[in-house]
Coordinates of C-alpha atoms and ligand atoms in Angstrom, one line a residue:
M1 CA -7.2 84.6 180.6
S2 CA -4.1 82.4 182.2
C3 CA -1.4 83.5 184.3
R4 CA 1.7 84.9 182.4
V5 CA 4.3 83.1 184.6
C6 CA 2.8 79.5 184.9
S7 CA -0.5 79.6 183.1
G8 CA -2.3 78.6 186.0
R9 CA -6.0 80.0 186.2
L10 CA -6.6 83.4 187.2
S11 CA -9.3 84.8 189.4
E12 CA -10.0 88.6 189.0
F13 CA -10.6 90.7 192.0
A14 CA -10.9 94.3 191.0
D15 CA -11.6 95.7 187.9
F16 CA -11.2 99.9 187.2
G17 CA -13.2 99.8 184.1
P18 CA -12.1 101.2 180.5
Q19 CA -8.6 103.0 180.9
P20 CA -6.0 104.9 178.7
I21 CA -2.2 104.1 178.3
S22 CA -1.5 106.2 181.8
D23 CA 1.8 108.3 180.4
A24 CA 0.2 109.4 176.9
F25 CA -0.5 112.7 177.8
V26 CA -2.6 114.2 175.2
E27 CA -1.8 117.4 173.0
P28 CA -4.6 120.0 173.4
G29 CA -6.7 120.3 170.0
D30 CA -6.1 116.4 169.4
T31 CA -9.5 115.1 168.9
R32 CA -8.5 111.6 167.7
E33 CA -9.7 108.8 169.9
E34 CA -7.4 107.3 172.8
F35 CA -6.4 103.9 173.0
S36 CA -8.4 102.3 175.7
F37 CA -8.4 99.0 177.3
R38 CA -10.0 97.2 180.6
L39 CA -7.9 97.7 183.5
A40 CA -8.7 94.6 186.2
V41 CA -6.5 92.6 188.2
G42 CA -6.5 88.9 189.1
I43 CA -4.2 86.1 191.2
C44 CA -2.9 83.2 189.9
Q45 CA -4.5 80.2 191.5
T46 CA -1.3 78.3 191.2
C47 CA 1.5 80.6 191.9
T48 CA -0.2 83.5 193.6
M49 CA 1.0 86.0 191.0
V50 CA -1.1 89.1 191.1
Q51 CA -1.1 90.7 187.2
L52 CA -3.5 92.8 185.2
L53 CA -6.0 90.3 183.2
E54 CA -5.5 92.5 179.8
E55 CA -1.9 93.4 178.4
V56 CA -1.2 96.9 176.6
P57 CA 0.9 96.3 173.5
R58 CA 4.7 97.6 174.8
E59 CA 5.4 99.6 172.0
R60 CA 2.2 101.8 173.0
M61 CA 3.7 102.5 176.0
F62 CA 7.4 102.6 175.7
H63 CA 8.9 104.6 172.9
E64 CA 10.5 107.6 171.8
A65 CA 8.3 109.9 173.2
Y66 CA 8.0 108.5 177.0
P67 CA 8.0 110.8 179.4
Y68 CA 8.6 109.8 182.6
L69 CA 12.1 110.6 184.3
S70 CA 13.8 109.1 187.2
S71 CA 15.5 112.0 188.3
G72 CA 12.6 114.1 188.6
S73 CA 12.6 113.3 192.7
A74 CA 15.6 114.3 194.5
V75 CA 14.4 111.2 197.3
M76 CA 14.9 108.9 194.1
R77 CA 18.3 110.6 193.1
E78 CA 19.8 109.6 196.5
H79 CA 18.0 106.4 196.6
F80 CA 20.1 105.2 193.2
E81 CA 23.3 106.6 194.2
A82 CA 23.1 105.1 197.6
L83 CA 22.4 101.6 195.5
A84 CA 25.3 102.6 193.2
K85 CA 27.2 102.8 196.1
T86 CA 26.2 99.2 197.7
L87 CA 26.9 97.5 194.3
L88 CA 30.1 98.9 193.7
A89 CA 31.4 98.4 197.2
T90 CA 30.1 94.4 197.3
E91 CA 28.9 92.6 194.0
L92 CA 30.7 94.7 191.6
A93 CA 34.1 95.0 193.8
G94 CA 35.8 92.2 192.1
P95 CA 38.3 92.6 188.7
D96 CA 36.8 94.2 185.8
P97 CA 33.0 93.6 187.1
F98 CA 30.0 94.5 184.6
V99 CA 26.8 95.5 185.6
V100 CA 23.7 95.8 183.2
E101 CA 20.6 97.6 184.1
L102 CA 17.3 97.5 182.6
G103 CA 14.9 100.3 182.0
C104 CA 17.7 102.8 183.2
N105 CA 15.6 105.6 181.7
D106 CA 17.5 108.9 181.8
G107 CA 20.7 106.9 183.5
T108 CA 20.2 108.4 187.1
M109 CA 21.4 105.0 188.5
L110 CA 24.1 104.2 185.8
R111 CA 25.7 107.7 186.0
S112 CA 27.1 106.4 189.4
I113 CA 28.4 103.4 188.0
A114 CA 29.8 105.1 184.7
D115 CA 31.5 108.3 186.9
A116 CA 33.3 105.1 189.2
G117 CA 34.9 104.0 186.0
V118 CA 33.0 100.4 186.0
R119 CA 31.9 98.4 183.0
H120 CA 28.1 99.2 182.7
L121 CA 25.4 98.7 180.0
G122 CA 21.7 100.0 180.1
V123 CA 18.8 98.6 178.3
E124 CA 16.2 100.9 177.3
P125 CA 13.5 101.1 174.5
S126 CA 12.2 104.6 175.1
G127 CA 14.4 106.4 173.0
G128 CA 14.1 109.9 174.2
V129 CA 14.7 109.1 178.0
A130 CA 18.0 106.8 176.9
D131 CA 19.5 109.7 174.9
L132 CA 19.3 111.6 178.2
A133 CA 21.3 108.6 180.0
A134 CA 23.9 108.9 177.0
A135 CA 24.4 112.3 177.6
K136 CA 25.5 111.9 181.1
G137 CA 27.9 109.7 180.0
V138 CA 25.9 106.0 180.6
R139 CA 26.4 103.4 178.0
V140 CA 22.9 102.6 176.6
R141 CA 21.3 100.2 174.3
K142 CA 17.7 101.3 172.6
E143 CA 15.9 98.1 172.9
F144 CA 13.7 96.1 174.8
F145 CA 15.2 93.4 177.1
E146 CA 14.4 90.0 176.6
E147 CA 16.4 86.9 175.6
A148 CA 17.2 87.8 172.1
T149 CA 19.0 90.8 173.2
A150 CA 20.3 89.4 176.3
R151 CA 22.3 86.9 174.2
R152 CA 23.7 89.5 171.9
I153 CA 25.0 91.4 174.9
R154 CA 26.5 88.2 176.4
D155 CA 28.2 87.6 172.8
T156 CA 29.7 91.1 172.8
D157 CA 30.4 92.2 176.7
G158 CA 31.1 89.2 178.4
P159 CA 29.0 87.7 181.3
A160 CA 27.3 90.5 183.9
D161 CA 28.7 90.1 187.7
V162 CA 24.7 92.2 188.3
V163 CA 21.7 92.3 186.2
Y164 CA 19.4 94.8 187.9
A165 CA 16.0 96.8 187.0
A166 CA 14.2 99.0 189.2
N167 CA 10.3 99.9 188.7
T168 CA 10.9 97.9 185.2
L169 CA 10.5 94.3 185.7
C170 CA 7.1 94.5 186.9
H171 CA 6.3 96.2 183.5
I172 CA 7.1 93.1 181.7
P173 CA 4.7 90.6 181.1
Y174 CA 6.8 88.1 179.3
M175 CA 8.6 86.8 182.1
E176 CA 9.7 83.6 180.6
S177 CA 11.8 85.4 178.0
I178 CA 13.4 87.8 180.8
L179 CA 14.6 84.9 182.9
S180 CA 16.0 83.0 180.4
G181 CA 18.1 86.2 179.1
V182 CA 19.2 86.4 182.5
D183 CA 20.3 83.3 182.8
A184 CA 22.3 83.7 179.7
L185 CA 23.6 86.9 180.9
L186 CA 24.6 86.2 184.5
R187 CA 28.1 84.9 185.7
P188 CA 27.6 81.4 187.3
D189 CA 27.2 83.3 190.5
G190 CA 26.2 86.5 189.7
V191 CA 22.9 88.4 190.7
F192 CA 19.7 89.2 189.4
V193 CA 18.8 92.4 191.8
F194 CA 15.2 93.9 191.2
E195 CA 12.8 96.4 193.1
D196 CA 9.0 96.8 192.2
P197 CA 6.0 98.0 194.3
Y198 CA 5.2 95.3 197.1
L199 CA 1.6 93.8 196.8
A200 CA 1.7 93.8 200.8
D201 CA 2.2 97.6 200.7
I202 CA -0.6 98.2 198.0
L203 CA -3.1 96.3 200.2
E204 CA -2.2 97.7 203.3
R205 CA -2.8 101.5 201.9
A206 CA -5.2 100.8 199.6
S207 CA -3.3 102.4 197.1
F208 CA -4.9 100.9 194.1
D209 CA -3.3 103.8 191.6
Q210 CA -0.7 101.7 191.5
I211 CA -2.4 99.3 189.4
Y212 CA -2.5 100.9 185.6
D213 CA -1.0 99.7 182.1
E214 CA 2.5 99.7 182.8
H215 CA 2.2 97.7 186.2
F216 CA 1.6 94.3 185.3
Y217 CA 2.7 92.4 187.9
F218 CA 2.5 93.1 191.5
F219 CA 5.0 91.1 193.2
T220 CA 5.5 88.9 196.9
A221 CA 8.1 87.1 198.1
G222 CA 6.0 84.2 197.7
S223 CA 5.2 84.6 194.1
V224 CA 8.9 85.8 193.2
Q225 CA 10.1 82.6 194.8
R226 CA 8.1 80.4 192.8
M227 CA 8.7 82.5 189.7
A228 CA 12.5 82.3 190.3
Q229 CA 12.3 78.5 190.8
R230 CA 10.7 77.7 187.3
S231 CA 13.5 79.3 185.6
G232 CA 16.2 77.9 187.7
F233 CA 16.9 80.6 190.1
E234 CA 16.3 80.7 193.7
L235 CA 15.4 83.8 196.0
V236 CA 18.3 84.6 198.2
D237 CA 17.4 88.1 199.7
V238 CA 14.7 90.6 199.9
E239 CA 14.7 94.5 201.3
R240 CA 11.7 96.5 201.9
L241 CA 12.4 99.8 200.7
P242 CA 10.4 102.8 201.7
V243 CA 10.2 104.4 198.3
H244 CA 7.5 104.9 195.9
G245 CA 4.8 104.0 198.5
G246 CA 6.4 100.4 199.7
E247 CA 8.9 98.5 197.7
V248 CA 10.9 95.2 198.1
R249 CA 14.4 94.5 196.7
Y250 CA 14.6 90.9 195.5
T251 CA 17.6 89.1 194.8
L252 CA 17.8 86.0 192.9
A253 CA 20.6 84.1 192.0
R254 CA 21.2 80.5 190.2
R255 CA 19.8 77.6 192.4
G256 CA 22.3 76.3 195.0
A257 CA 24.8 79.3 194.0
R258 CA 24.1 81.1 197.4
R259 CA 22.6 80.4 200.9
P260 CA 19.4 82.5 200.9
G261 CA 19.7 85.2 203.8
P262 CA 17.5 84.9 207.0
A263 CA 15.1 87.7 205.7
V264 CA 13.6 85.8 202.8
A265 CA 12.0 83.1 205.4
E266 CA 10.9 86.3 207.7
L267 CA 9.0 87.9 204.7
L268 CA 7.5 84.5 203.5
A269 CA 6.3 84.0 207.0
A270 CA 5.5 87.3 207.3
E271 CA 2.8 87.2 204.4
G272 CA 1.5 83.9 205.6
S273 CA 0.5 85.3 208.5
A274 CA -0.9 88.2 207.0
G275 CA -2.9 86.3 204.7
I276 CA -2.1 88.6 201.6
T277 CA -3.2 86.5 198.8
D278 CA -6.3 85.0 200.8
P279 CA -9.4 85.9 198.6
A280 CA -10.8 87.8 201.8
T281 CA -7.8 90.0 201.8
L282 CA -8.1 90.9 198.3
R283 CA -12.0 91.6 198.3
R284 CA -11.5 93.6 201.7
F285 CA -9.0 95.6 199.4
T286 CA -12.0 95.9 196.5
A287 CA -14.3 97.3 198.9
R288 CA -11.7 99.8 200.4
V289 CA -10.9 100.9 196.9
E290 CA -14.9 101.7 195.7
H291 CA -15.2 103.5 199.3
I292 CA -12.2 105.6 198.8
R293 CA -13.7 106.6 195.0
D294 CA -17.2 107.5 196.5
A295 CA -15.6 109.4 199.3
L296 CA -13.3 111.7 197.0
V297 CA -15.6 112.4 194.6
E298 CA -18.2 113.3 197.1
L299 CA -15.2 115.6 198.3
L300 CA -14.2 117.2 195.2
T301 CA -18.0 117.8 194.2
G302 CA -18.6 119.3 197.9
L303 CA -15.5 121.7 197.3
R304 CA -16.6 122.9 193.7
D305 CA -20.1 123.6 195.2
E306 CA -18.7 125.5 197.9
G307 CA -16.9 127.6 195.6
A308 CA -13.4 126.4 196.8
T309 CA -10.6 126.0 194.4
V310 CA -8.5 122.6 193.7
A311 CA -5.3 121.9 191.7
G312 CA -3.8 118.4 191.3
Y313 CA 0.0 118.1 192.2
G314 CA 2.1 115.4 190.3
A315 CA 0.5 114.0 186.6
T316 CA 1.6 110.7 187.5
A317 CA 0.7 107.4 185.7
K318 CA -0.6 106.4 189.0
S319 CA -3.5 109.5 188.4
A320 CA -4.7 107.9 185.6
T321 CA -6.2 105.0 187.6
V322 CA -7.5 107.5 190.1
L323 CA -9.0 109.9 187.3
N324 CA -10.6 107.8 185.1
Y325 CA -12.0 105.3 187.5
C326 CA -13.4 108.0 189.3
G327 CA -14.2 109.8 186.6
I328 CA -12.9 113.4 187.7
G329 CA -11.9 115.5 185.2
P330 CA -11.3 119.4 184.7
E331 CA -14.7 120.6 186.2
L332 CA -13.4 118.9 189.6
V333 CA -9.5 119.7 189.1
P334 CA -8.9 122.5 186.6
F335 CA -4.9 121.8 186.6
V336 CA -2.4 119.7 187.4
C337 CA 1.2 120.7 188.3
D338 CA 4.0 118.6 187.3
T339 CA 8.0 119.3 187.0
T340 CA 8.2 116.8 183.8
P341 CA 8.6 119.0 180.4
A342 CA 7.0 116.7 178.2
K343 CA 4.0 116.4 180.3
Q344 CA 3.6 120.3 180.7
G345 CA 1.2 122.1 178.1
R346 CA -0.6 118.7 177.3
L347 CA -3.9 117.0 178.9
T348 CA -3.9 114.1 181.4
P349 CA -4.9 110.9 179.3
G350 CA -8.5 110.1 179.4
S351 CA -9.7 112.9 181.6
R352 CA -8.1 115.3 179.9
I353 CA -7.0 117.9 182.7
P354 CA -4.3 120.1 181.6
V355 CA -0.7 119.9 183.0
R356 CA 1.3 122.9 184.3
S357 CA 4.5 123.5 185.5
P358 CA 4.9 123.9 189.3
E359 CA 5.0 128.0 188.8
A360 CA 1.5 127.9 188.1
F361 CA 0.7 126.6 191.8
S362 CA 1.5 129.7 193.2
G363 CA -0.1 131.8 191.0
P364 CA -2.5 132.3 193.1
Y365 CA -2.5 129.3 195.5
P366 CA -5.6 126.7 195.3
D367 CA -7.4 126.4 198.3
Y368 CA -6.8 122.5 198.0
A369 CA -4.1 120.2 196.4
L370 CA -5.0 116.8 195.3
L371 CA -1.3 115.2 196.0
F372 CA -1.1 112.4 193.0
A373 CA 2.4 112.2 193.6
W374 CA 1.6 111.2 197.4
N375 CA 4.8 108.7 197.3
H376 CA 6.7 111.8 196.9
A377 CA 4.6 113.7 200.2
E378 CA 7.5 114.5 202.2
E379 CA 9.8 116.0 199.2
I380 CA 7.1 118.3 197.9
M381 CA 5.4 119.2 201.1
A382 CA 9.2 120.8 201.9
K383 CA 9.2 122.4 199.0
E384 CA 5.7 123.7 198.8
R385 CA 5.9 124.9 202.2
A386 CA 4.6 128.5 201.5
F387 CA 1.3 126.7 200.2
R388 CA 0.4 125.4 203.8
E389 CA 1.6 128.5 205.3
S390 CA -0.8 130.5 203.2
G391 CA -3.4 128.6 204.4
G392 CA -3.7 125.8 201.8
R393 CA -4.5 122.4 202.6
W394 CA -3.0 119.2 201.0
I395 CA -5.7 116.2 200.1
L396 CA -4.7 112.5 199.9
Y397 CA -6.6 109.6 199.2
V398 CA -4.5 106.7 200.1
P399 CA -5.0 104.9 202.4
E400 CA -8.4 106.8 202.9
V401 CA -9.6 110.3 201.8
H402 CA -8.2 112.6 204.1
V403 CA -7.2 116.7 204.6
V404 CA -4.1 117.8 206.0
Ligands
SAM501 N1 14.5 102.2 186.7 C1 14.1 103.5 186.2 C2 13.3 104.4 187.7 O1 13.2 103.4 188.6 O2 13.4 105.5 188.0 C3 12.9 103.9 185.3 C4 11.4 103.1 185.6 S1 10.3 103.6 184.8 C5 8.9 103.6 184.9 C6 10.4 102.1 183.4 C7 11.4 101.7 182.3 O3 11.3 100.5 182.2 C8 10.6 102.8 181.2 O4 11.9 103.9 181.1 C9 10.5 101.9 180.1 O5 11.3 102.3 179.0 C10 11.4 100.6 180.3 N2 11.3 99.0 179.9 C11 9.9 98.6 179.7 N3 10.0 97.8 178.9 C12 11.6 97.5 178.8 C13 12.2 96.3 178.7 N4 11.7 95.0 178.2 N5 13.6 96.2 178.6 C14 14.2 97.4 179.2 N6 13.4 98.3 179.6 C15 11.7 98.1 179.6
TMP502 P1 6.2 108.8 190.2 O1 5.4 108.8 191.5 O2 5.8 107.8 189.6 O3 7.6 108.6 190.5 O4 5.9 110.3 189.6 C1 6.0 111.5 189.8 C2 5.5 112.6 189.1 O5 5.4 113.7 190.0 C3 6.4 113.1 188.3 O6 5.5 113.1 186.9 C4 7.3 114.0 188.3 C5 6.0 114.9 189.4 N1 6.7 115.5 190.6 C6 7.0 116.8 190.6 O7 5.8 117.5 189.8 N2 7.3 117.5 191.7 C7 8.0 116.9 192.6 O8 8.9 117.5 193.3 C8 8.0 115.2 192.6 C9 9.1 114.8 193.2 C10 7.8 114.8 191.4
ZN503 ZN1 0.5 81.4 187.8

């Protein structure tokens, strides 16, 4: 196994065992064997890029029936509206600007760009969500972004001022093709802006459920800077974001085109002094994760034995790792509530827990709710205030198992 960025040697630091496709919710009665792969992570000894050791073929994850919807969270809708506004006022303020979004999903971000009458294109291989984007007036191509796609877009639409990707670049193992594509597509002084879960936040919060099939890379400023340099780019800005449990928005420009802002050196220095890629830090993370697994199983088993009722909240892709790694099934968590239409009425992958609409949550409320969508805790706890008021308690498992 070698690094997908630089071909360096990988050293494994965590193994979550056999796992299903995290977003492949199962039709009840479907007895076919689910796809399975070994979910393990390692760090490149040369460029420090943290990555999965086994790659799942992209068509197995991203297809017509891919269920995840960006618009499912009000906080995320506001987040993408704010980003669109910023881009419109800065990088897209010149004459006839053009922006391309990779993984535009249901068009939550690009809709604001379309509404402003600005030239744009979403590249989205998952057909169902791409149709939802088109229905919002977003121009979208149903395909995987890679170098050939980028060249075709450049030929038909001309150069882009901005290429943007949220929670998508970390999903794409074939990085060399992506960066060559961005190079072919961007204007000489254009920028590539992407935001993804930040390794330092994952290590600090022991949020091991950020590790699943779709999340292939776990970026840091250091690893992104080295990755950028290999393809003639430079890391010119970084911004920490509170969403999805802690992310960083990285800005790349062609080498020499823009002067790097002070935040880059600051974050690189912070990563160095925290030792986030040190073997000891990674070993500590693994030990914490094993402890969380044991504590969560013990808590849920104890609750079941004393007759308390438990429901899951948020049939997240993240929950696949938790459920399958901890060996939790419907005997400990009888159902999970989720707003996503394409997940409801199905079973969670591997663990086979029924997914129901949030209306099922209150009929009657369980004694405890295991919050898999902990990254949306504020939004969900506000929405479900009546659950707490009726005596219900939330169970969280990061940064450690606790009940609130
Ligand atoms: N950007 C949205 C957000 O932040 O909410 C969607 C994120 S979703 C987790 C990842 C998206 O990336 C999926 O809709 C998937 O179909 C898309 N995707 C995966 N590989 C891709 C590729 N090579 N090019 C473009 N999109 C891709
Ligand atoms: P995410 O953590 O990958 O964004 O997934 C969040 C999941 O939680 C998604 O399936 C939608 C679901 N969800 C709810 O059921 N209710 C909510 O209020 C929110 C914000 C999300
Ligand atoms: Zn490497």
